[in-house]
Amino acid sequence: MYKVIVFAGTTEGYEISRFLSENQLPVLACVATEYGSKSLQENSCLHVQAGRLDEQQMRDLFFREKPELVLDATHPYAAEVTQNIRKACEETGVSYTRILRTGSEQQNAVYVRDAKEAAEYLEGTEGNVLLTTGSKELAVFTSVSDYNKRLFARVLSLPSVIESCQALGFEGRNLIAMQGPFSKELNQAMLEQYQCKYLVTKDSGKAGGFLEKIQAAEALGVTAVIIGRPLAEEGLSLKECRHMLIERYGLKKEQNVTLLGIGMGSIGTLTLEGREAVRSADLIVGARRMVDAVRLPGQDFLYEYRSREIAAYLAEHPEYTKVVVALSGDVGFYSGAKKLVELLGPETKMICGISSVVYFMSKIGLSWDDAKIVSAHGKTCNLISLIRENRKVFAILGTNDGVRNLAEKLTFYGMGDVILHVGENLSYDNEKILSKQAKELVSYEGDPLSVICAYNLKAEPEPATHGLSDEEFIRGKAPMTKAEVRTVSLAKLKLSKDAVCYDIGAGTGSVSVEMALRASEGEVYAIEKKEDALALLAQNKKKFTLDHMYIIPGTAPEALEELPVPTHAFIGGSSGNMKEIVELLIKKNPQVRIVINCITLETVGEALGCIRELAKQEGCECENEIVQLCVSRSKNIGRYHMMMGENPIYIITVQMLKTSEEVEEQA
């Protein structure tokens, strides 16, 4: 006994039969011919019965096997067979479901009701015709004048079929005996070979090769004459049928998801592997631009680029078994693929594409192996520092004022002679590539879909360690942390490249500057209340080209409240608010690393006292260290050097430790 009987005269029937057997559901697949049976491989759950059945034979089969469900996946034009299956199900009380092929109305095509109307239409035309409707209705087309010269019939390569065609006058080069399926390229080659101006086909859906025929005709400007369906049927599509079976029998929800890098966006930058993935997909997902670039006519699609929403949709729609998520460029280059793999699982397949950096750099004739590659699209990116330090910087921008803003900043920081290579709408018909100095682009309004390569011949990499000399800073009357103290203090801070730093009581800005040079991919906030010091901070920011160093006027802790959460903080001056400052820092980030410079013992005591009190309040341990730094510098006196001592400095390092509960939660 079989749970399901499938009348599988089409690709949809074969697919649903395999789907059922793969889910260990006993299924009998009925096919009309021995040829059809070769499309299915029998196994313990799938048996194939070949031979045409009339209505009585169908009733007998249903009474004998007692199936729970009959699926009618016969050809859309097999109207009599469908009628017999439905009637046999009604008389035996078996549940019946019709599986439909998805047809779609094509533009620039001629629709006719039947083969007779198609022949009448062709009679009023000139030029060769490729007939792809099979041999059964071939006699109708003999009414076309000179049919045996201008009509080329493509039929199955069976002796009986060829004999019947020859009897109608189709023979020699006007008779093409081949077995499908036929790709777009093969259809196109035939249309070209026989110099056809028309192609006659039935709208037999995706599985019947209809799409490939239409695509070939469109590519060559050939008019498609489409014979409409004789039945206005109701039923389920293949995907809807799969969904119904999953719900009815509790089948496993297995999807094959491919993350596809589509290149720049035009179909020309899609790889052959990518095209094949798109061609076989049930569903195309992605941002509108990505989906529209690759989806085929009649193909299901979803405009969605957010990873969690994509994963949720696929979980809710298990009927889609082959899904392609279209991603811009390459899946490994600033792509959403990483997050999707986390959500969908490691079995998710990825197909690489042509990235924007590869495409664009080849267009401007520069290698990219020695370029600094970043993205400023939707994220903070310190391009100014990168361009200052690297000869070549490639960046994805993503806003229409991105080029202008970058050019303005480069010019402001004295780098107006940097060459900006700009690329917009890469690979599209309106692709635009230009190269100018930054100072020539300060008023430029471009396209959001843009990339740049900044070429800076004067680039100077920053030294690997701290240690700018005091003389390099623009000085005034504002206090400045001296070189030796800066070096030890910054070493104790242990900055990372992406650190978010506070310099509280920044003064001249010597610590802020060195912080910013080290944290080149992060942010530095210089907090200062004195007007003269604020002016010096601005001058030093510009001198050292530190676009990611932000000057915050005001007194701590009030001036800190609206700032981003810090990872590191340096306190060079507290204005008597040490406890309040440290309390706010720990409130913002319990694991913030703090370095405090003190001159007096009273300040040391105050700092340590408030740190211990706060640690006790937070119920955590605090790691702290005090270093006393005594520095002497030589002074030339004639031919002698006399050491002159500086005031001793106390350097306090504070690191709050995670509580055991926090460690357990993270584990």
XYZ file of C-alpha atoms in Angstrom:
667
model
C 0.000 0.000 0.000
C 1.158 3.460 -0.891
C 0.532 6.646 1.033
C 0.570 8.667 -2.180
C 0.109 7.931 -5.864
C 1.639 10.477 -8.223
C 0.708 10.725 -11.891
C 4.166 11.920 -12.855
C 4.193 12.743 -16.515
C 6.130 15.977 -15.961
C 9.255 17.231 -14.247
C 7.067 18.448 -11.370
C 5.763 14.905 -10.960
C 9.250 13.470 -10.913
C 10.395 16.055 -8.374
C 7.474 15.479 -6.009
C 7.933 11.697 -6.262
C 11.586 11.986 -5.310
C 10.695 14.413 -2.524
C 8.265 11.917 -1.008
C 10.651 8.971 -1.260
C 13.496 10.987 0.251
C 11.217 11.559 3.236
C 10.519 7.804 3.539
C 6.905 8.110 2.425
C 5.774 5.146 0.237
C 4.879 6.486 -3.201
C 3.813 5.001 -6.520
C 4.718 7.091 -9.561
C 2.575 6.412 -12.614
C 4.064 7.386 -15.985
C 2.566 6.955 -19.416
C 5.605 5.522 -21.215
C 8.709 3.431 -20.575
C 10.675 6.522 -21.553
C 9.098 8.448 -18.678
C 9.977 5.705 -16.195
C 13.682 6.257 -16.919
C 13.465 9.671 -15.273
C 12.908 8.050 -11.860
C 15.146 5.695 -9.916
C 13.212 3.119 -7.905
C 14.030 2.483 -4.254
C 12.421 1.003 -1.147
C 9.938 3.877 -0.912
C 9.470 4.681 -4.613
C 8.022 2.355 -7.224
C 7.322 3.250 -10.838
C 4.475 1.928 -12.992
C 4.677 2.561 -16.741
C 1.696 2.496 -19.086
C -1.346 4.586 -19.901
C -4.414 4.014 -17.691
C -8.021 4.674 -18.532
C -10.597 5.718 -15.963
C -11.559 2.152 -14.993
C -7.943 1.102 -14.561
C -7.379 4.118 -12.342
C -10.371 3.157 -10.152
C -9.077 -0.389 -9.869
C -5.635 0.914 -8.886
C -7.074 3.169 -6.194
C -9.290 0.388 -4.753
C -6.326 -1.991 -4.666
C -3.680 0.339 -3.211
C -5.947 2.509 -1.034
C -3.757 5.639 -1.208
C -4.407 8.550 1.145
C -3.686 11.064 -1.582
C -3.427 11.253 -5.379
C -1.297 13.963 -6.929
C -2.017 14.811 -10.553
C 1.188 16.183 -12.086
C 0.357 15.324 -15.688
C 1.099 17.702 -18.538
C -1.045 20.876 -18.531
C -2.398 19.965 -21.974
C -3.363 16.397 -21.035
C -6.941 17.491 -20.284
C -8.553 14.081 -20.747
C -6.087 12.346 -18.417
C -6.662 14.956 -15.704
C -10.430 14.530 -16.069
C -10.134 10.735 -15.688
C -7.905 10.990 -12.584
C -10.251 13.447 -10.893
C -13.328 11.342 -11.645
C -11.667 8.134 -10.429
C -10.729 9.861 -7.155
C -14.292 11.101 -6.639
C -15.726 7.609 -7.190
C -13.246 5.914 -4.829
C -13.227 8.614 -2.144
C -9.512 9.375 -2.495
C -8.207 12.888 -1.841
C -7.147 14.569 -5.113
C -4.715 17.441 -5.668
C -3.730 18.963 -8.985
C -0.131 20.160 -9.375
C 0.098 23.068 -11.789
C 2.956 24.405 -13.775
C 3.591 28.119 -13.317
C 2.889 29.945 -16.551
C 3.734 33.598 -17.089
C 2.633 35.975 -19.811
C 5.592 37.134 -21.868
C 6.048 40.571 -23.322
C 6.703 41.082 -27.052
C 5.003 37.805 -27.870
C 1.904 36.706 -29.780
C -0.676 34.633 -27.861
C -3.049 32.300 -29.685
C -5.709 29.891 -28.443
C -4.565 26.739 -30.235
C -2.383 25.294 -32.977
C -4.952 26.174 -35.664
C -4.853 29.844 -34.676
C -1.050 29.705 -34.604
C -1.001 28.365 -38.171
C -3.429 31.102 -39.269
C -1.143 33.736 -37.735
C 1.950 32.317 -39.451
C 0.184 32.325 -42.796
C 0.269 36.124 -42.738
C 4.006 36.316 -41.976
C 7.306 35.848 -43.771
C 10.426 34.121 -42.543
C 11.407 30.745 -41.141
C 9.672 29.221 -38.111
C 10.877 26.804 -35.425
C 8.017 24.588 -34.221
C 8.578 23.210 -30.704
C 5.077 21.901 -29.922
C 5.759 18.248 -30.756
C 4.438 15.979 -33.469
C 0.792 15.448 -32.442
C -0.501 18.736 -33.874
C 2.003 19.018 -36.694
C -0.629 18.321 -39.349
C -2.351 21.615 -38.497
C 0.717 23.566 -39.654
C 0.639 22.040 -43.139
C -1.944 24.710 -43.944
C 0.821 27.334 -43.936
C 2.060 28.220 -47.443
C 5.484 26.717 -48.197
C 5.377 24.987 -44.797
C 7.823 22.306 -45.984
C 10.383 25.039 -46.717
C 9.980 27.682 -44.000
C 8.762 25.562 -41.048
C 11.274 23.526 -39.033
C 9.742 20.948 -36.688
C 11.596 19.771 -33.574
C 10.248 16.422 -32.375
C 11.248 13.372 -30.321
C 13.807 11.060 -31.867
C 11.474 8.017 -32.035
C 11.047 6.022 -35.287
C 7.229 6.208 -35.180
C 7.350 9.990 -34.676
C 9.796 10.518 -37.531
C 7.686 8.388 -39.893
C 4.530 10.377 -39.122
C 6.413 13.666 -39.702
C 7.784 12.467 -43.015
C 4.289 11.493 -44.085
C 3.245 15.108 -43.493
C 6.100 16.440 -45.622
C 8.528 17.353 -42.816
C 11.830 15.726 -43.632
C 15.472 16.435 -44.345
C 16.740 19.683 -42.812
C 13.156 20.714 -41.905
C 12.876 17.861 -39.403
C 14.938 18.073 -36.185
C 14.769 14.851 -34.154
C 16.190 15.543 -30.686
C 15.434 14.825 -27.060
C 15.377 17.718 -24.558
C 15.795 19.426 -22.258
C 17.118 22.300 -24.356
C 19.145 25.118 -22.852
C 18.727 28.729 -23.879
C 22.019 28.498 -25.760
C 20.943 25.426 -27.745
C 17.580 26.993 -28.597
C 19.393 30.127 -29.681
C 21.830 28.139 -31.808
C 18.938 26.419 -33.619
C 17.124 29.675 -34.252
C 20.320 31.129 -35.680
C 21.173 28.007 -37.704
C 17.789 27.981 -39.442
C 17.527 31.793 -39.586
C 14.145 31.728 -37.865
C 12.054 34.837 -37.264
C 9.361 32.992 -35.282
C 9.252 30.327 -32.584
C 6.039 28.425 -31.821
C 5.683 27.000 -28.326
C 3.183 26.114 -25.654
C 3.322 27.840 -22.259
C 4.357 24.620 -20.531
C 6.093 26.360 -17.638
C 9.636 26.238 -16.289
C 9.921 22.452 -16.332
C 8.847 22.247 -19.983
C 11.719 24.435 -21.112
C 9.362 27.307 -21.887
C 11.589 29.891 -20.254
C 14.689 28.791 -22.162
C 12.792 29.085 -25.428
C 11.521 32.569 -24.618
C 14.961 33.738 -23.520
C 16.524 32.500 -26.739
C 13.835 34.232 -28.813
C 14.280 37.502 -26.917
C 18.056 37.371 -27.303
C 17.717 37.192 -31.088
C 14.660 39.399 -31.539
C 12.603 36.382 -32.648
C 8.823 36.623 -32.192
C 7.422 33.957 -29.871
C 4.028 32.557 -30.869
C 2.621 31.090 -27.638
C -0.274 28.668 -27.629
C -2.377 29.351 -24.527
C -3.545 26.657 -22.151
C -6.799 24.860 -23.116
C -7.827 24.599 -19.413
C -8.275 27.242 -16.740
C -7.168 24.927 -13.957
C -7.116 25.209 -10.210
C -4.514 23.517 -8.074
C -1.213 23.913 -6.277
C 2.140 24.920 -7.617
C 5.058 22.591 -6.972
C 6.239 24.638 -3.989
C 2.710 24.846 -2.573
C 2.353 21.096 -2.929
C 5.629 20.522 -1.061
C 4.403 22.820 1.714
C 1.123 20.915 1.928
C 2.921 17.553 2.145
C 5.296 18.840 4.830
C 2.364 19.993 6.957
C 0.202 16.942 6.276
C 2.821 14.267 6.962
C 5.204 16.140 9.251
C 8.066 15.789 6.778
C 11.522 17.188 7.352
C 12.027 20.779 6.286
C 15.203 20.615 4.277
C 16.387 23.533 2.164
C 19.450 23.975 0.037
C 20.467 27.602 0.443
C 23.164 29.192 -1.704
C 24.711 32.535 -0.904
C 25.623 33.936 -4.307
C 28.022 36.749 -5.012
C 26.538 38.336 -8.139
C 29.458 40.605 -8.998
C 28.894 44.288 -9.696
C 25.245 43.910 -10.616
C 25.061 43.522 -14.383
C 24.401 40.004 -15.624
C 27.777 40.108 -17.372
C 29.675 39.894 -14.063
C 27.765 36.830 -12.842
C 29.831 33.639 -13.048
C 28.670 30.556 -14.958
C 28.293 28.689 -11.673
C 26.174 31.557 -10.391
C 23.943 31.508 -13.466
C 23.309 27.798 -13.029
C 22.410 28.326 -9.362
C 19.916 31.044 -10.334
C 18.438 28.944 -13.136
C 17.654 26.020 -10.829
C 16.434 28.096 -7.855
C 12.863 28.060 -6.561
C 13.339 31.413 -4.831
C 15.671 34.402 -5.211
C 16.193 36.568 -2.113
C 18.101 39.816 -1.658
C 17.997 43.587 -1.886
C 15.899 44.860 -4.782
C 18.892 45.761 -6.962
C 20.475 42.318 -6.471
C 17.288 40.356 -7.092
C 16.295 42.329 -10.181
C 19.780 41.837 -11.611
C 19.568 38.029 -11.684
C 16.031 36.699 -11.323
C 14.422 35.043 -14.300
C 10.916 35.758 -15.630
C 8.277 33.924 -13.610
C 10.686 33.109 -10.770
C 9.587 33.618 -7.163
C 11.526 36.295 -5.298
C 11.696 38.177 -2.014
C 13.077 41.688 -1.602
C 14.877 41.440 1.744
C 18.466 42.141 2.785
C 18.296 41.789 6.603
C 19.813 38.496 7.732
C 17.382 37.668 10.525
C 14.349 38.420 8.383
C 15.708 36.209 5.584
C 16.319 33.308 7.978
C 12.833 33.718 9.479
C 11.149 33.770 6.055
C 12.941 30.614 4.908
C 11.970 28.835 8.125
C 8.328 29.765 7.505
C 8.423 28.646 3.846
C 9.915 25.139 3.683
C 8.277 24.592 0.293
C 11.273 26.343 -1.266
C 13.929 23.648 -1.542
C 16.481 25.534 -3.651
C 17.052 29.094 -2.488
C 19.563 31.640 -3.765
C 20.389 34.676 -1.642
C 21.890 37.274 -3.996
C 24.677 39.360 -2.471
C 26.594 42.220 -4.043
C 30.124 41.570 -5.278
C 31.781 38.632 -3.567
C 30.443 36.711 -0.559
C 33.754 37.201 1.250
C 34.145 40.946 0.701
C 32.149 43.156 3.097
C 29.182 40.866 2.588
C 26.172 39.782 4.619
C 27.207 36.164 4.036
C 28.974 35.839 7.405
C 25.864 36.657 9.410
C 23.650 34.495 7.194
C 25.892 31.451 7.662
C 25.653 31.928 11.433
C 21.846 31.938 11.194
C 21.321 29.309 8.471
C 24.052 26.869 9.448
C 27.481 25.762 8.167
C 25.940 23.601 5.433
C 24.961 26.777 3.575
C 26.700 26.841 0.208
C 28.611 29.900 -0.967
C 29.456 30.829 -4.557
C 32.046 33.551 -4.987
C 31.575 36.552 -7.224
C 33.676 39.354 -8.678
C 34.312 41.901 -5.932
C 34.238 45.647 -6.530
C 37.907 45.996 -5.589
C 39.009 43.469 -8.228
C 36.789 44.982 -10.920
C 37.551 48.640 -10.201
C 41.308 48.325 -9.717
C 41.581 46.523 -13.054
C 39.615 49.358 -14.667
C 42.040 52.033 -13.405
C 45.101 49.893 -14.094
C 46.363 49.544 -10.508
C 47.197 46.396 -8.575
C 45.263 45.867 -5.357
C 47.542 43.446 -3.529
C 49.339 46.314 -1.756
C 46.252 48.494 -1.159
C 44.541 49.095 2.151
C 40.968 47.888 1.624
C 38.093 49.192 3.768
C 34.394 49.968 3.650
C 32.802 53.210 4.832
C 29.315 52.024 3.810
C 27.170 52.204 6.937
C 30.092 52.153 9.337
C 32.703 54.430 10.887
C 35.928 54.374 8.930
C 38.872 56.701 9.494
C 39.760 57.215 5.851
C 41.899 60.303 6.451
C 44.382 58.478 8.687
C 44.461 55.508 6.335
C 45.194 57.717 3.323
C 47.859 59.586 5.277
C 49.624 56.309 6.101
C 49.049 54.241 2.914
C 49.918 54.945 -0.697
C 46.804 53.161 -1.972
C 43.481 52.987 -0.144
C 40.398 51.350 -1.691
C 37.084 52.186 -0.014
C 33.393 51.523 -0.581
C 31.532 54.748 0.139
C 27.764 54.316 -0.180
C 26.484 57.923 -0.084
C 26.100 60.490 -2.853
C 28.167 63.036 -0.895
C 30.869 60.551 0.083
C 33.415 61.692 -2.499
C 32.773 65.363 -1.760
C 33.125 64.921 2.011
C 36.349 62.969 1.616
C 37.773 65.553 -0.799
C 36.886 68.397 1.583
C 38.595 66.686 4.525
C 41.706 65.799 2.552
C 41.988 69.391 1.387
C 41.447 70.712 4.937
C 44.224 68.504 6.277
C 46.660 69.606 3.566
C 46.298 66.554 1.325
C 44.451 68.157 -1.545
C 46.948 66.771 -4.064
C 45.969 63.153 -3.315
C 44.569 61.527 -6.462
C 41.038 60.166 -6.038
C 40.006 57.519 -8.562
C 36.199 57.382 -8.424
C 33.995 54.581 -9.742
C 30.200 54.719 -9.919
C 27.559 52.207 -11.081
C 30.269 49.698 -11.892
C 29.404 47.295 -14.744
C 26.119 49.062 -15.576
C 25.401 50.984 -18.765
C 25.856 54.259 -16.861
C 29.207 53.239 -15.369
C 31.397 56.270 -14.616
C 35.105 56.311 -13.759
C 37.145 59.483 -13.210
C 40.481 60.458 -11.660
C 41.207 63.895 -10.142
C 43.034 65.519 -7.280
C 41.002 65.781 -4.081
C 40.991 69.575 -4.216
C 39.193 69.398 -7.591
C 36.345 67.315 -6.120
C 35.288 69.421 -3.129
C 31.972 70.262 -4.841
C 31.425 66.842 -6.437
C 27.981 65.244 -6.191
C 28.135 61.588 -7.122
C 26.145 58.385 -7.040
C 25.615 56.473 -3.775
C 26.742 53.284 -5.519
C 30.405 54.304 -5.600
C 33.945 53.281 -4.683
C 37.222 55.196 -4.543
C 40.906 54.488 -4.661
C 42.991 57.215 -3.025
C 46.555 57.366 -4.325
C 48.926 59.265 -2.018
C 52.549 59.517 -3.148
C 53.459 61.308 0.098
C 52.092 58.602 2.399
C 54.161 58.063 5.553
C 53.463 55.049 7.783
C 53.287 55.875 11.480
C 56.057 54.530 13.754
C 55.283 51.228 15.441
C 55.741 52.605 18.972
C 54.813 55.700 20.988
C 57.252 58.513 21.130
C 56.638 61.836 19.462
C 59.034 64.457 20.754
C 57.586 67.391 22.690
C 58.902 69.799 20.044
C 56.610 68.314 17.383
C 53.504 69.697 19.079
C 52.177 73.194 18.701
C 52.730 74.586 22.189
C 51.218 77.373 24.227
C 50.674 78.097 27.894
C 48.405 75.067 28.365
C 49.961 72.150 30.300
C 51.370 69.240 28.326
C 52.159 65.680 29.384
C 55.861 65.208 28.573
C 57.192 62.547 26.197
C 58.521 60.099 28.805
C 55.316 60.220 30.861
C 53.186 59.852 27.721
C 55.171 56.816 26.674
C 54.719 54.988 29.990
C 51.071 56.067 30.387
C 50.099 54.912 26.891
C 51.957 51.647 27.386
C 49.881 51.059 30.534
C 46.664 51.830 28.639
C 47.349 48.978 26.140
C 45.350 50.576 23.326
C 43.869 48.534 20.521
C 43.505 49.809 16.947
C 39.732 50.174 17.355
C 39.787 51.626 20.899
C 37.323 54.308 21.987
C 39.427 56.624 24.160
C 38.798 59.545 26.502
C 41.563 62.051 27.273
C 40.172 63.944 30.274
C 41.928 67.246 30.844
C 43.562 67.097 27.423
C 45.536 70.355 27.632
C 47.730 70.776 24.557
C 46.569 67.396 23.294
C 49.825 65.462 23.307
C 48.173 62.366 24.816
C 45.096 62.704 22.551
C 47.315 62.876 19.471
C 49.337 59.817 20.401
C 46.143 57.961 21.318
C 44.685 58.757 17.900
C 47.833 57.674 16.077
C 47.703 54.299 17.845
C 43.912 53.796 17.680
C 43.766 54.540 13.956
C 40.524 52.605 13.492
C 38.866 53.893 16.662
C 37.799 57.215 18.167
C 39.487 59.654 20.550
C 37.601 62.264 22.606
C 39.720 65.126 23.991
C 37.838 66.751 26.884
C 39.071 70.210 27.900
C 37.487 73.247 29.603
C 40.065 76.009 28.942
C 39.664 78.179 25.836
C 43.382 78.508 25.056
C 43.876 74.763 25.365
C 40.884 74.093 23.050
C 42.527 76.242 20.371
C 45.789 74.300 20.695
C 43.906 71.008 20.497
C 42.330 72.088 17.189
C 45.717 73.116 15.777
C 47.397 69.838 16.748
C 44.463 67.826 15.416
C 44.893 69.465 12.023
C 48.697 69.231 12.047
C 48.668 65.480 12.662
C 45.673 64.837 10.341
C 43.477 63.192 12.983
C 39.928 63.258 11.667
C 38.844 60.693 14.282
C 39.971 62.892 17.198
C 36.994 64.829 18.554
C 37.418 67.942 20.753
C 34.819 68.168 23.527
C 34.626 71.519 25.385
C 33.514 71.237 28.991
C 34.236 69.870 32.433
C 34.158 66.195 33.363
C 32.082 64.315 34.287
C 29.222 66.352 32.716
C 31.017 66.563 29.367
C 31.322 62.744 29.223
C 27.698 61.791 29.666
C 26.626 61.868 25.984
C 29.842 60.380 24.576
C 30.100 56.806 23.243
C 31.044 54.033 25.667
C 34.820 54.135 26.271
C 37.195 51.189 26.195
C 40.108 53.276 27.571
C 40.392 56.521 29.512
C 43.329 58.756 30.491
C 42.849 61.264 33.291
C 45.431 64.024 33.208
C 43.355 66.546 35.147
C 40.157 66.082 37.135
C 39.427 69.606 38.436
C 38.631 68.012 41.808
C 36.023 65.637 40.370
C 38.068 62.412 40.459
C 35.448 60.245 42.174
C 32.599 61.427 39.952
C 34.684 60.917 36.779
C 35.792 57.388 37.684
C 32.257 56.498 38.789
C 30.816 57.600 35.447
C 33.507 55.753 33.491
C 32.779 52.490 35.317
C 29.037 53.041 34.925
C 29.475 53.414 31.165
C 31.775 50.382 30.904
C 32.534 48.212 33.957
C 35.611 46.839 32.149
C 37.045 50.187 31.059
C 40.824 50.502 31.440
C 41.858 53.735 33.175
C 45.250 55.407 33.533
C 45.530 58.363 35.924
C 48.453 60.794 36.183
C 48.925 62.392 39.620
C 51.465 64.935 40.820
C 50.551 65.135 44.522
C 50.238 62.403 47.123
C 46.830 63.736 48.071
C 45.556 63.113 44.533
C 46.992 59.584 44.632
C 45.162 58.908 47.869
C 41.927 60.358 46.549
C 42.120 58.283 43.380
C 42.860 54.997 45.168
C 40.189 55.659 47.775
C 37.427 56.270 45.272
C 38.497 53.259 43.166
C 38.320 50.906 46.174
C 34.942 52.343 47.189
C 33.494 51.945 43.696
C 34.792 48.392 43.407
C 33.098 47.550 46.682
C 29.834 49.119 45.518
C 29.944 47.151 42.267
C 30.767 43.933 44.117
C 33.816 43.241 41.967
C 37.547 43.108 42.314
C 39.813 45.843 41.022
C 43.289 45.380 39.666
C 45.397 48.485 40.156
C 49.038 49.439 39.892
C 51.012 52.523 40.888
C 54.219 53.505 39.138
C 56.293 56.449 40.326
C 58.190 57.935 37.402
C 61.159 60.212 38.063
C 62.655 61.687 34.920
C 65.836 63.722 34.596
C 66.919 65.468 31.435
C 70.381 66.651 30.555
C 71.223 70.335 30.251
C 74.296 71.524 28.406
C 76.624 73.622 30.569
C 79.674 74.394 28.458
C 81.180 71.060 27.541
C 79.369 69.288 30.404
C 75.901 67.749 30.738
C 74.036 68.340 33.973
C 70.911 66.248 34.753
C 67.919 68.355 35.677
C 65.142 66.524 37.483
C 61.448 66.837 36.558
C 58.689 66.612 39.136
C 57.935 62.940 39.981
C 54.712 61.588 38.437
C 52.490 58.853 39.845
C 50.910 56.712 37.134
C 47.915 54.700 38.378
C 46.502 51.908 36.197
C 42.982 50.670 37.006
C 41.237 47.626 35.534
C 37.964 46.401 36.967
C 37.706 42.599 36.873
C 34.613 40.648 35.860
C 32.644 39.061 38.663
C 32.329 35.275 38.789
C 28.633 35.644 37.858
C 29.509 37.662 34.743
C 32.109 35.091 33.693
C 29.559 32.308 34.177
C 26.919 34.177 32.145
C 29.330 34.722 29.254
C 30.374 31.064 29.368
